[in-house]
Amino acid sequence: MQSITYTASSPGKLILCGEHAVVYGRPAIALPLRDLRATVAVMPAPSPGIHFAALDLSDKWRLDQRPDDSLSLLVGETLRYLNAQPNLALMIRITSVIPIASGMGSGAAVATALVRALAAFFTADLSAATISELVYQNERRLHGTPSGIDNTVVAFEQPIWFERKNQTHTPHPSSLTPSMEPITIAAPFTLLIADTGVRSATKLPVGDLRRRWQADTPRYEALFDQIGGVAHAVRAALAEGNMPELGRLLDQNHVLLCELGVSSTELDTLVAAAKHAGALGAKLSGAGWGGVMLALVDPGDATRVAASLRTAGAASVLETMVTAAEISANRL
Ligand code: PMV
């Protein structure tokens, strides 16, 4: 066993368009947030067992004390994948600056950094696809029926077009196979990400929507089709660098998400404030009912729109520059 510390970090993420419909086989676009990261350090522990320390949460536990915790299960699966001995003395330290349960991929980022740090500790070279698959199993334990978009964008760390493809006319989410493609971003653009400050676990709106989809499948399938159409148009607007068109499409996506029943008063208030202050487009991002919204702005308008978002109740506002290669986020 190694005697030094191995550290890995992974980014948060933002869904640009297509959330929820992506669970039902329609495409979505997601972006990694390079500067908002979760970091995991793995090192030998002085006493037997696998010890966790979530430093931001002031929480410490040993794996055998919480065997059903999702991170405990992820560590078990990763160690089995790596053929590591089960009776180790390991310390796993977790830190993250990604807000929890806010639609910015905190869970996937922690899990991805954890798998990467364990792999580094055991000098294993895991591909992004393998890491993504291990993290997907973790997301399934947390959310029930995740599309896989979060683990994919976080593991591959690049803007992606993501789709669960298939097969049957009205696909059941579990029958679909994930596929990912890099996307073309012709011109850099600026997004503001405003947090409502309302925490909402992904599985709640996802589960609620599932029940409504079961009760009235044609209505929701039609909405999912429209959201899929928006995603195709967003991809074309990104490839052309057509920002007014991108803004219009983000607005349209928000209206459709409202019709799906996953927005909230706080999200709608921030979307309206951003538009009123001159944003080119705005929508909720992620699972909804809380968490964050995004606004597309001309760079020169960012400060003014951010101030309006704060006045309208945003708990925090980040400015994000999206380019083909990388996405950085700064707190305003
Ligand atoms: O993890 P969140 O809160 O950003 O939501 C993920 C996006 C959903 O489409 C709502 C769910 C999924 O698994 O794709």
mmCIF file of N, CA and C in Angstrom, residues 5-130:
data_model
loop_
_atom_site.group_PDB
_atom_site.id
_atom_site.type_symbol
_atom_site.label_atom_id
_atom_site.label_comp_id
_atom_site.label_asym_id
_atom_site.label_seq_id
_atom_site.Cartn_x
_atom_site.Cartn_y
_atom_site.Cartn_z
ATOM 1 N N THR A 5 -0.473 10.732 0.409
ATOM 2 C CA THR A 5 -1.852 11.129 0.145
ATOM 3 C C THR A 5 -2.103 11.282 -1.354
ATOM 4 N N TYR A 6 -3.238 10.781 -1.819
ATOM 5 C CA TYR A 6 -3.649 10.952 -3.215
ATOM 6 C C TYR A 6 -4.904 11.814 -3.234
ATOM 7 N N THR A 7 -4.863 12.877 -4.040
ATOM 8 C CA THR A 7 -5.971 13.835 -4.076
ATOM 9 C C THR A 7 -6.518 13.923 -5.495
ATOM 10 N N ALA A 8 -7.846 14.021 -5.593
ATOM 11 C CA ALA A 8 -8.477 14.249 -6.903
ATOM 12 C C ALA A 8 -9.593 15.255 -6.721
ATOM 13 N N SER A 9 -9.861 16.021 -7.762
ATOM 14 C CA SER A 9 -10.991 16.949 -7.668
ATOM 15 C C SER A 9 -11.832 16.862 -8.935
ATOM 16 N N SER A 10 -13.110 17.166 -8.782
ATOM 17 C CA SER A 10 -14.046 17.102 -9.915
ATOM 18 C C SER A 10 -14.956 18.319 -9.897
ATOM 19 N N PRO A 11 -15.413 18.742 -11.088
ATOM 20 C CA PRO A 11 -16.187 19.987 -11.160
ATOM 21 C C PRO A 11 -17.673 19.782 -10.847
ATOM 22 N N GLY A 12 -18.320 20.881 -10.506
ATOM 23 C CA GLY A 12 -19.786 20.892 -10.508
ATOM 24 C C GLY A 12 -20.271 20.956 -11.949
ATOM 25 N N LYS A 13 -21.574 21.031 -12.127
ATOM 26 C CA LYS A 13 -22.118 21.064 -13.490
ATOM 27 C C LYS A 13 -23.361 21.950 -13.536
ATOM 28 N N LEU A 14 -23.698 22.309 -14.766
ATOM 29 C CA LEU A 14 -24.905 23.080 -14.996
ATOM 30 C C LEU A 14 -25.627 22.458 -16.184
ATOM 31 N N ILE A 15 -26.933 22.251 -16.071
ATOM 32 C CA ILE A 15 -27.683 21.774 -17.241
ATOM 33 C C ILE A 15 -28.181 23.005 -17.997
ATOM 34 N N LEU A 16 -27.744 23.137 -19.246
ATOM 35 C CA LEU A 16 -28.126 24.307 -20.053
ATOM 36 C C LEU A 16 -29.562 24.171 -20.544
ATOM 37 N N CYS A 17 -29.934 22.966 -20.959
ATOM 38 C CA CYS A 17 -31.308 22.747 -21.418
ATOM 39 C C CYS A 17 -31.614 21.249 -21.410
ATOM 40 N N GLY A 18 -32.901 20.919 -21.324
ATOM 41 C CA GLY A 18 -33.330 19.530 -21.510
ATOM 42 C C GLY A 18 -33.517 18.709 -20.254
ATOM 43 N N GLU A 19 -33.320 19.313 -19.056
ATOM 44 C CA GLU A 19 -33.496 18.526 -17.836
ATOM 45 C C GLU A 19 -34.913 17.947 -17.765
ATOM 46 N N HIS A 20 -35.069 16.895 -17.041
ATOM 47 C CA HIS A 20 -36.306 16.119 -16.881
ATOM 48 C C HIS A 20 -36.664 15.348 -18.155
ATOM 49 N N ALA A 21 -36.799 16.047 -19.288
ATOM 50 C CA ALA A 21 -37.115 15.308 -20.521
ATOM 51 C C ALA A 21 -36.012 14.295 -20.827
ATOM 52 N N VAL A 22 -34.775 14.602 -20.367
ATOM 53 C CA VAL A 22 -33.638 13.703 -20.626
ATOM 54 C C VAL A 22 -33.834 12.343 -19.939
ATOM 55 N N VAL A 23 -34.581 12.330 -18.835
ATOM 56 C CA VAL A 23 -34.854 11.056 -18.144
ATOM 57 C C VAL A 23 -35.716 10.156 -19.046
ATOM 58 N N TYR A 24 -36.483 10.784 -19.951
ATOM 59 C CA TYR A 24 -37.442 10.072 -20.802
ATOM 60 C C TYR A 24 -36.957 9.984 -22.257
ATOM 61 N N GLY A 25 -35.634 10.022 -22.430
ATOM 62 C CA GLY A 25 -35.075 9.719 -23.738
ATOM 63 C C GLY A 25 -34.883 10.896 -24.664
ATOM 64 N N ARG A 26 -35.127 12.131 -24.173
ATOM 65 C CA ARG A 26 -34.867 13.292 -25.031
ATOM 66 C C ARG A 26 -33.473 13.839 -24.730
ATOM 67 N N PRO A 27 -32.877 14.600 -25.704
ATOM 68 C CA PRO A 27 -31.513 15.087 -25.483
ATOM 69 C C PRO A 27 -31.449 16.273 -24.526
ATOM 70 N N ALA A 28 -30.286 16.451 -23.923
ATOM 71 C CA ALA A 28 -30.035 17.602 -23.046
ATOM 72 C C ALA A 28 -28.580 18.021 -23.215
ATOM 73 N N ILE A 29 -28.293 19.261 -22.810
ATOM 74 C CA ILE A 29 -26.923 19.791 -22.897
ATOM 75 C C ILE A 29 -26.476 20.190 -21.496
ATOM 76 N N ALA A 30 -25.274 19.735 -21.119
ATOM 77 C CA ALA A 30 -24.749 20.060 -19.785
ATOM 78 C C ALA A 30 -23.326 20.581 -19.908
ATOM 79 N N LEU A 31 -22.956 21.430 -18.950
ATOM 80 C CA LEU A 31 -21.648 22.091 -18.946
ATOM 81 C C LEU A 31 -20.948 21.815 -17.614
ATOM 82 N N PRO A 32 -19.641 21.514 -17.628
ATOM 83 C CA PRO A 32 -18.930 21.413 -16.348
ATOM 84 C C PRO A 32 -18.595 22.807 -15.826
ATOM 85 N N LEU A 33 -18.543 22.973 -14.520
ATOM 86 C CA LEU A 33 -18.170 24.256 -13.911
ATOM 87 C C LEU A 33 -16.777 24.094 -13.305
ATOM 88 N N ARG A 34 -15.776 24.455 -14.096
ATOM 89 C CA ARG A 34 -14.380 24.123 -13.785
ATOM 90 C C ARG A 34 -13.929 24.643 -12.415
ATOM 91 N N ASP A 35 -14.395 25.835 -12.031
ATOM 92 C CA ASP A 35 -13.863 26.442 -10.804
ATOM 93 C C ASP A 35 -14.660 26.123 -9.545
ATOM 94 N N LEU A 36 -15.760 25.401 -9.698
ATOM 95 C CA LEU A 36 -16.524 24.983 -8.513
ATOM 96 C C LEU A 36 -16.276 23.493 -8.360
ATOM 97 N N ARG A 37 -15.485 23.079 -7.357
ATOM 98 C CA ARG A 37 -15.019 21.691 -7.364
ATOM 99 C C ARG A 37 -15.220 21.001 -6.018
ATOM 100 N N ALA A 38 -15.332 19.690 -6.072
ATOM 101 C CA ALA A 38 -15.259 18.844 -4.885
ATOM 102 C C ALA A 38 -13.895 18.172 -4.908
ATOM 103 N N THR A 39 -13.285 18.055 -3.737
ATOM 104 C CA THR A 39 -11.936 17.476 -3.651
ATOM 105 C C THR A 39 -11.940 16.340 -2.637
ATOM 106 N N VAL A 40 -11.307 15.225 -2.996
ATOM 107 C CA VAL A 40 -11.224 14.078 -2.087
ATOM 108 C C VAL A 40 -9.752 13.667 -1.976
ATOM 109 N N ALA A 41 -9.319 13.494 -0.719
ATOM 110 C CA ALA A 41 -7.952 13.017 -0.457
ATOM 111 C C ALA A 41 -8.041 11.645 0.191
ATOM 112 N N VAL A 42 -7.238 10.714 -0.294
ATOM 113 C CA VAL A 42 -7.206 9.353 0.262
ATOM 114 C C VAL A 42 -5.795 9.096 0.786
ATOM 115 N N MET A 43 -5.717 8.610 2.026
ATOM 116 C CA MET A 43 -4.395 8.360 2.641
ATOM 117 C C MET A 43 -4.506 7.189 3.609
ATOM 118 N N PRO A 44 -3.389 6.620 3.996
ATOM 119 C CA PRO A 44 -3.453 5.551 4.987
ATOM 120 C C PRO A 44 -3.981 6.107 6.314
ATOM 121 N N ALA A 45 -4.771 5.303 7.053
ATOM 122 C CA ALA A 45 -5.297 5.732 8.356
ATOM 123 C C ALA A 45 -4.483 5.072 9.461
ATOM 124 N N PRO A 46 -4.389 5.724 10.625
ATOM 125 C CA PRO A 46 -3.612 5.128 11.725
ATOM 126 C C PRO A 46 -4.295 3.912 12.350
ATOM 127 N N SER A 47 -5.624 3.796 12.177
ATOM 128 C CA SER A 47 -6.328 2.644 12.771
ATOM 129 C C SER A 47 -7.098 1.905 11.683
ATOM 130 N N PRO A 48 -7.424 0.615 11.909
ATOM 131 C CA PRO A 48 -8.066 -0.173 10.855
ATOM 132 C C PRO A 48 -9.438 0.373 10.473
ATOM 133 N N GLY A 49 -9.873 0.038 9.278
ATOM 134 C CA GLY A 49 -11.191 0.451 8.803
ATOM 135 C C GLY A 49 -11.077 1.577 7.802
ATOM 136 N N ILE A 50 -12.209 1.893 7.161
ATOM 137 C CA ILE A 50 -12.232 2.992 6.194
ATOM 138 C C ILE A 50 -12.937 4.173 6.860
ATOM 139 N N HIS A 51 -12.192 5.248 7.051
ATOM 140 C CA HIS A 51 -12.669 6.417 7.794
ATOM 141 C C HIS A 51 -13.014 7.528 6.818
ATOM 142 N N PHE A 52 -14.167 8.163 7.036
ATOM 143 C CA PHE A 52 -14.576 9.303 6.204
ATOM 144 C C PHE A 52 -14.545 10.563 7.058
ATOM 145 N N ALA A 53 -14.137 11.675 6.466
ATOM 146 C CA ALA A 53 -14.267 12.983 7.116
ATOM 147 C C ALA A 53 -14.802 13.956 6.073
ATOM 148 N N ALA A 54 -16.073 14.378 6.251
ATOM 149 C CA ALA A 54 -16.647 15.400 5.358
ATOM 150 C C ALA A 54 -16.419 16.730 6.062
ATOM 151 N N LEU A 55 -15.329 17.411 5.689
ATOM 152 C CA LEU A 55 -14.850 18.527 6.502
ATOM 153 C C LEU A 55 -15.826 19.697 6.521
ATOM 154 N N ASP A 56 -16.474 20.002 5.372
ATOM 155 C CA ASP A 56 -17.417 21.147 5.352
ATOM 156 C C ASP A 56 -18.640 20.873 6.218
ATOM 157 N N LEU A 57 -18.977 19.590 6.369
ATOM 158 C CA LEU A 57 -20.192 19.241 7.124
ATOM 159 C C LEU A 57 -19.849 18.871 8.567
ATOM 160 N N SER A 58 -18.569 18.980 8.946
ATOM 161 C CA SER A 58 -18.103 18.564 10.278
ATOM 162 C C SER A 58 -18.624 17.177 10.618
ATOM 163 N N ASP A 59 -18.538 16.280 9.675
ATOM 164 C CA ASP A 59 -19.086 14.934 9.868
ATOM 165 C C ASP A 59 -17.959 13.914 9.687
ATOM 166 N N LYS A 60 -17.912 12.947 10.621
ATOM 167 C CA LYS A 60 -16.905 11.880 10.521
ATOM 168 C C LYS A 60 -17.586 10.558 10.779
ATOM 169 N N TRP A 61 -17.218 9.532 10.046
ATOM 170 C CA TRP A 61 -17.774 8.209 10.308
ATOM 171 C C TRP A 61 -16.841 7.140 9.766
ATOM 172 N N ARG A 62 -17.078 5.914 10.233
ATOM 173 C CA ARG A 62 -16.322 4.777 9.709
ATOM 174 C C ARG A 62 -17.278 3.963 8.862
ATOM 175 N N LEU A 63 -16.782 3.395 7.791
ATOM 176 C CA LEU A 63 -17.646 2.709 6.823
ATOM 177 C C LEU A 63 -18.563 1.683 7.511
ATOM 178 N N ASP A 64 -18.006 0.903 8.463
ATOM 179 C CA ASP A 64 -18.830 -0.142 9.091
ATOM 180 C C ASP A 64 -19.908 0.432 10.009
ATOM 181 N N GLN A 65 -19.809 1.728 10.350
ATOM 182 C CA GLN A 65 -20.874 2.359 11.153
ATOM 183 C C GLN A 65 -22.052 2.774 10.278
ATOM 184 N N ARG A 66 -21.791 3.045 8.994
ATOM 185 C CA ARG A 66 -22.862 3.462 8.062
ATOM 186 C C ARG A 66 -22.732 2.667 6.766
ATOM 187 N N PRO A 67 -22.943 1.345 6.848
ATOM 188 C CA PRO A 67 -22.697 0.523 5.647
ATOM 189 C C PRO A 67 -23.629 0.855 4.490
ATOM 190 N N ASP A 68 -24.813 1.432 4.795
ATOM 191 C CA ASP A 68 -25.771 1.712 3.722
ATOM 192 C C ASP A 68 -25.678 3.136 3.174
ATOM 193 N N ASP A 69 -24.773 3.925 3.740
ATOM 194 C CA ASP A 69 -24.562 5.275 3.214
ATOM 195 C C ASP A 69 -24.091 5.165 1.755
ATOM 196 N N SER A 70 -24.553 6.097 0.906
ATOM 197 C CA SER A 70 -24.240 5.946 -0.525
ATOM 198 C C SER A 70 -22.730 6.027 -0.784
ATOM 199 N N LEU A 71 -22.010 6.864 -0.011
ATOM 200 C CA LEU A 71 -20.558 6.942 -0.230
ATOM 201 C C LEU A 71 -19.862 5.671 0.244
ATOM 202 N N SER A 72 -20.387 5.064 1.346
ATOM 203 C CA SER A 72 -19.817 3.791 1.819
ATOM 204 C C SER A 72 -19.979 2.736 0.733
ATOM 205 N N LEU A 73 -21.173 2.690 0.138
ATOM 206 C CA LEU A 73 -21.433 1.691 -0.905
ATOM 207 C C LEU A 73 -20.557 1.956 -2.136
ATOM 208 N N LEU A 74 -20.386 3.241 -2.459
ATOM 209 C CA LEU A 74 -19.542 3.583 -3.619
ATOM 210 C C LEU A 74 -18.093 3.149 -3.383
ATOM 211 N N VAL A 75 -17.592 3.377 -2.164
ATOM 212 C CA VAL A 75 -16.224 2.963 -1.853
ATOM 213 C C VAL A 75 -16.107 1.442 -1.974
ATOM 214 N N GLY A 76 -17.089 0.718 -1.432
ATOM 215 C CA GLY A 76 -17.070 -0.750 -1.518
ATOM 216 C C GLY A 76 -17.015 -1.215 -2.970
ATOM 217 N N GLU A 77 -17.867 -0.624 -3.806
ATOM 218 C CA GLU A 77 -17.906 -1.024 -5.220
ATOM 219 C C GLU A 77 -16.602 -0.682 -5.934
ATOM 220 N N THR A 78 -16.063 0.504 -5.626
ATOM 221 C CA THR A 78 -14.824 0.923 -6.298
ATOM 222 C C THR A 78 -13.670 0.020 -5.875
ATOM 223 N N LEU A 79 -13.602 -0.310 -4.576
ATOM 224 C CA LEU A 79 -12.516 -1.187 -4.116
ATOM 225 C C LEU A 79 -12.637 -2.568 -4.763
ATOM 226 N N ARG A 80 -13.877 -3.056 -4.898
ATOM 227 C CA ARG A 80 -14.060 -4.355 -5.582
ATOM 228 C C ARG A 80 -13.597 -4.248 -7.033
ATOM 229 N N TYR A 81 -13.976 -3.134 -7.685
ATOM 230 C CA TYR A 81 -13.575 -2.939 -9.090
ATOM 231 C C TYR A 81 -12.053 -2.918 -9.210
ATOM 232 N N LEU A 82 -11.395 -2.316 -8.204
ATOM 233 C CA LEU A 82 -9.935 -2.182 -8.244
ATOM 234 C C LEU A 82 -9.226 -3.428 -7.710
ATOM 235 N N ASN A 83 -10.013 -4.432 -7.277
ATOM 236 C CA ASN A 83 -9.446 -5.643 -6.660
ATOM 237 C C ASN A 83 -8.592 -5.316 -5.443
ATOM 238 N N ALA A 84 -9.002 -4.307 -4.661
ATOM 239 C CA ALA A 84 -8.249 -3.933 -3.463
ATOM 240 C C ALA A 84 -8.705 -4.805 -2.293
ATOM 241 N N GLN A 85 -7.815 -4.970 -1.292
ATOM 242 C CA GLN A 85 -8.203 -5.783 -0.125
ATOM 243 C C GLN A 85 -9.329 -5.070 0.615
ATOM 244 N N PRO A 86 -10.303 -5.817 1.128
ATOM 245 C CA PRO A 86 -11.404 -5.164 1.832
ATOM 246 C C PRO A 86 -11.010 -4.659 3.222
ATOM 247 N N ASN A 87 -10.000 -5.306 3.876
ATOM 248 C CA ASN A 87 -9.666 -4.909 5.258
ATOM 249 C C ASN A 87 -8.489 -3.923 5.268
ATOM 250 N N LEU A 88 -8.807 -2.703 4.859
ATOM 251 C CA LEU A 88 -7.777 -1.674 4.748
ATOM 252 C C LEU A 88 -7.843 -0.722 5.926
ATOM 253 N N ALA A 89 -6.824 0.110 6.056
ATOM 254 C CA ALA A 89 -6.873 1.243 6.995
ATOM 255 C C ALA A 89 -6.729 2.499 6.143
ATOM 256 N N LEU A 90 -7.865 3.094 5.821
ATOM 257 C CA LEU A 90 -7.867 4.222 4.889
ATOM 258 C C LEU A 90 -8.584 5.419 5.484
ATOM 259 N N MET A 91 -8.068 6.593 5.211
ATOM 260 C CA MET A 91 -8.763 7.839 5.566
ATOM 261 C C MET A 91 -9.187 8.532 4.271
ATOM 262 N N ILE A 92 -10.471 8.932 4.194
ATOM 263 C CA ILE A 92 -11.002 9.621 3.002
ATOM 264 C C ILE A 92 -11.507 10.990 3.449
ATOM 265 N N ARG A 93 -10.838 12.041 2.989
ATOM 266 C CA ARG A 93 -11.236 13.413 3.387
ATOM 267 C C ARG A 93 -11.930 14.095 2.232
ATOM 268 N N ILE A 94 -13.126 14.640 2.500
ATOM 269 C CA ILE A 94 -13.960 15.238 1.443
ATOM 270 C C ILE A 94 -14.164 16.723 1.734
ATOM 271 N N THR A 95 -13.889 17.562 0.726
ATOM 272 C CA THR A 95 -14.265 18.981 0.830
ATOM 273 C C THR A 95 -14.927 19.375 -0.489
ATOM 274 N N SER A 96 -15.806 20.368 -0.419
ATOM 275 C CA SER A 96 -16.482 20.805 -1.647
ATOM 276 C C SER A 96 -16.957 22.241 -1.505
ATOM 277 N N VAL A 97 -16.841 23.003 -2.590
ATOM 278 C CA VAL A 97 -17.409 24.359 -2.568
ATOM 279 C C VAL A 97 -18.689 24.416 -3.416
ATOM 280 N N ILE A 98 -19.206 23.246 -3.808
ATOM 281 C CA ILE A 98 -20.427 23.218 -4.623
ATOM 282 C C ILE A 98 -21.625 23.147 -3.679
ATOM 283 N N PRO A 99 -22.571 24.083 -3.782
ATOM 284 C CA PRO A 99 -23.729 24.017 -2.893
ATOM 285 C C PRO A 99 -24.471 22.679 -3.036
ATOM 286 N N ILE A 100 -24.907 22.117 -1.905
ATOM 287 C CA ILE A 100 -25.591 20.813 -1.911
ATOM 288 C C ILE A 100 -27.043 21.001 -2.355
ATOM 289 N N ALA A 101 -27.585 20.006 -3.056
ATOM 290 C CA ALA A 101 -29.008 19.966 -3.449
ATOM 291 C C ALA A 101 -29.464 21.264 -4.110
ATOM 292 N N SER A 102 -28.644 21.786 -5.019
ATOM 293 C CA SER A 102 -28.989 23.050 -5.668
ATOM 294 C C SER A 102 -28.937 22.958 -7.188
ATOM 295 N N GLY A 103 -28.794 21.731 -7.736
ATOM 296 C CA GLY A 103 -28.775 21.580 -9.188
ATOM 297 C C GLY A 103 -27.414 21.801 -9.799
ATOM 298 N N MET A 104 -26.364 21.833 -8.973
ATOM 299 C CA MET A 104 -25.023 22.077 -9.516
ATOM 300 C C MET A 104 -24.123 20.846 -9.436
ATOM 301 N N GLY A 105 -24.728 19.691 -9.247
ATOM 302 C CA GLY A 105 -23.981 18.440 -9.384
ATOM 303 C C GLY A 105 -23.049 18.117 -8.231
ATOM 304 N N SER A 106 -23.379 18.614 -7.036
ATOM 305 C CA SER A 106 -22.493 18.380 -5.892
ATOM 306 C C SER A 106 -22.272 16.886 -5.616
ATOM 307 N N GLY A 107 -23.363 16.102 -5.631
ATOM 308 C CA GLY A 107 -23.258 14.668 -5.321
ATOM 309 C C GLY A 107 -22.382 13.944 -6.336
ATOM 310 N N ALA A 108 -22.588 14.235 -7.620
ATOM 311 C CA ALA A 108 -21.802 13.569 -8.671
ATOM 312 C C ALA A 108 -20.343 13.994 -8.589
ATOM 313 N N ALA A 109 -20.102 15.267 -8.232
ATOM 314 C CA ALA A 109 -18.710 15.750 -8.158
ATOM 315 C C ALA A 109 -17.965 15.076 -7.010
ATOM 316 N N VAL A 110 -18.606 14.960 -5.834
ATOM 317 C CA VAL A 110 -17.956 14.286 -4.692
ATOM 318 C C VAL A 110 -17.681 12.824 -5.056
ATOM 319 N N ALA A 111 -18.691 12.164 -5.629
ATOM 320 C CA ALA A 111 -18.533 10.741 -5.963
ATOM 321 C C ALA A 111 -17.420 10.544 -7.003
ATOM 322 N N THR A 112 -17.361 11.414 -8.002
ATOM 323 C CA THR A 112 -16.345 11.285 -9.057
ATOM 324 C C THR A 112 -14.946 11.514 -8.493
ATOM 325 N N ALA A 113 -14.820 12.549 -7.658
ATOM 326 C CA ALA A 113 -13.504 12.810 -7.053
ATOM 327 C C ALA A 113 -13.095 11.638 -6.160
ATOM 328 N N LEU A 114 -14.061 11.035 -5.485
ATOM 329 C CA LEU A 114 -13.770 9.894 -4.596
ATOM 330 C C LEU A 114 -13.255 8.698 -5.409
ATOM 331 N N VAL A 115 -13.924 8.381 -6.494
ATOM 332 C CA VAL A 115 -13.487 7.251 -7.330
ATOM 333 C C VAL A 115 -12.096 7.543 -7.910
ATOM 334 N N ARG A 116 -11.899 8.776 -8.377
ATOM 335 C CA ARG A 116 -10.591 9.127 -8.965
ATOM 336 C C ARG A 116 -9.475 9.038 -7.922
ATOM 337 N N ALA A 117 -9.743 9.526 -6.697
ATOM 338 C CA ALA A 117 -8.704 9.509 -5.655
ATOM 339 C C ALA A 117 -8.389 8.072 -5.236
ATOM 340 N N LEU A 118 -9.418 7.224 -5.126
ATOM 341 C CA LEU A 118 -9.171 5.810 -4.778
ATOM 342 C C LEU A 118 -8.355 5.136 -5.879
ATOM 343 N N ALA A 119 -8.725 5.411 -7.141
ATOM 344 C CA ALA A 119 -7.990 4.808 -8.258
ATOM 345 C C ALA A 119 -6.523 5.252 -8.216
ATOM 346 N N ALA A 120 -6.298 6.545 -7.927
ATOM 347 C CA ALA A 120 -4.917 7.038 -7.866
ATOM 348 C C ALA A 120 -4.157 6.371 -6.719
ATOM 349 N N PHE A 121 -4.819 6.199 -5.586
ATOM 350 C CA PHE A 121 -4.180 5.568 -4.420
ATOM 351 C C PHE A 121 -3.707 4.155 -4.771
ATOM 352 N N PHE A 122 -4.528 3.455 -5.542
ATOM 353 C CA PHE A 122 -4.182 2.072 -5.906
ATOM 354 C C PHE A 122 -3.502 2.008 -7.283
ATOM 355 N N THR A 123 -2.987 3.158 -7.721
ATOM 356 C CA THR A 123 -2.280 3.301 -9.007
ATOM 357 C C THR A 123 -3.012 2.623 -10.171
ATOM 358 N N ALA A 124 -4.332 2.791 -10.186
ATOM 359 C CA ALA A 124 -5.130 2.253 -11.296
ATOM 360 C C ALA A 124 -5.484 3.405 -12.229
ATOM 361 N N ASP A 125 -5.518 3.115 -13.523
ATOM 362 C CA ASP A 125 -5.839 4.140 -14.505
ATOM 363 C C ASP A 125 -7.248 3.862 -15.025
ATOM 364 N N LEU A 126 -8.244 4.511 -14.443
ATOM 365 C CA LEU A 126 -9.623 4.271 -14.878
ATOM 366 C C LEU A 126 -10.001 5.289 -15.944
ATOM 367 N N SER A 127 -10.719 4.828 -16.967
ATOM 368 C CA SER A 127 -11.171 5.757 -18.011
ATOM 369 C C SER A 127 -12.318 6.611 -17.468
ATOM 370 N N ALA A 128 -12.575 7.739 -18.138
ATOM 371 C CA ALA A 128 -13.707 8.589 -17.745
ATOM 372 C C ALA A 128 -15.007 7.796 -17.837
ATOM 373 N N ALA A 129 -15.113 6.905 -18.825
ATOM 374 C CA ALA A 129 -16.351 6.121 -18.992
ATOM 375 C C ALA A 129 -16.560 5.171 -17.814
ATOM 376 N N THR A 130 -15.484 4.546 -17.329
ATOM 377 C CA THR A 130 -15.597 3.632 -16.181
ATOM 378 C C THR A 130 -15.969 4.415 -14.923
#
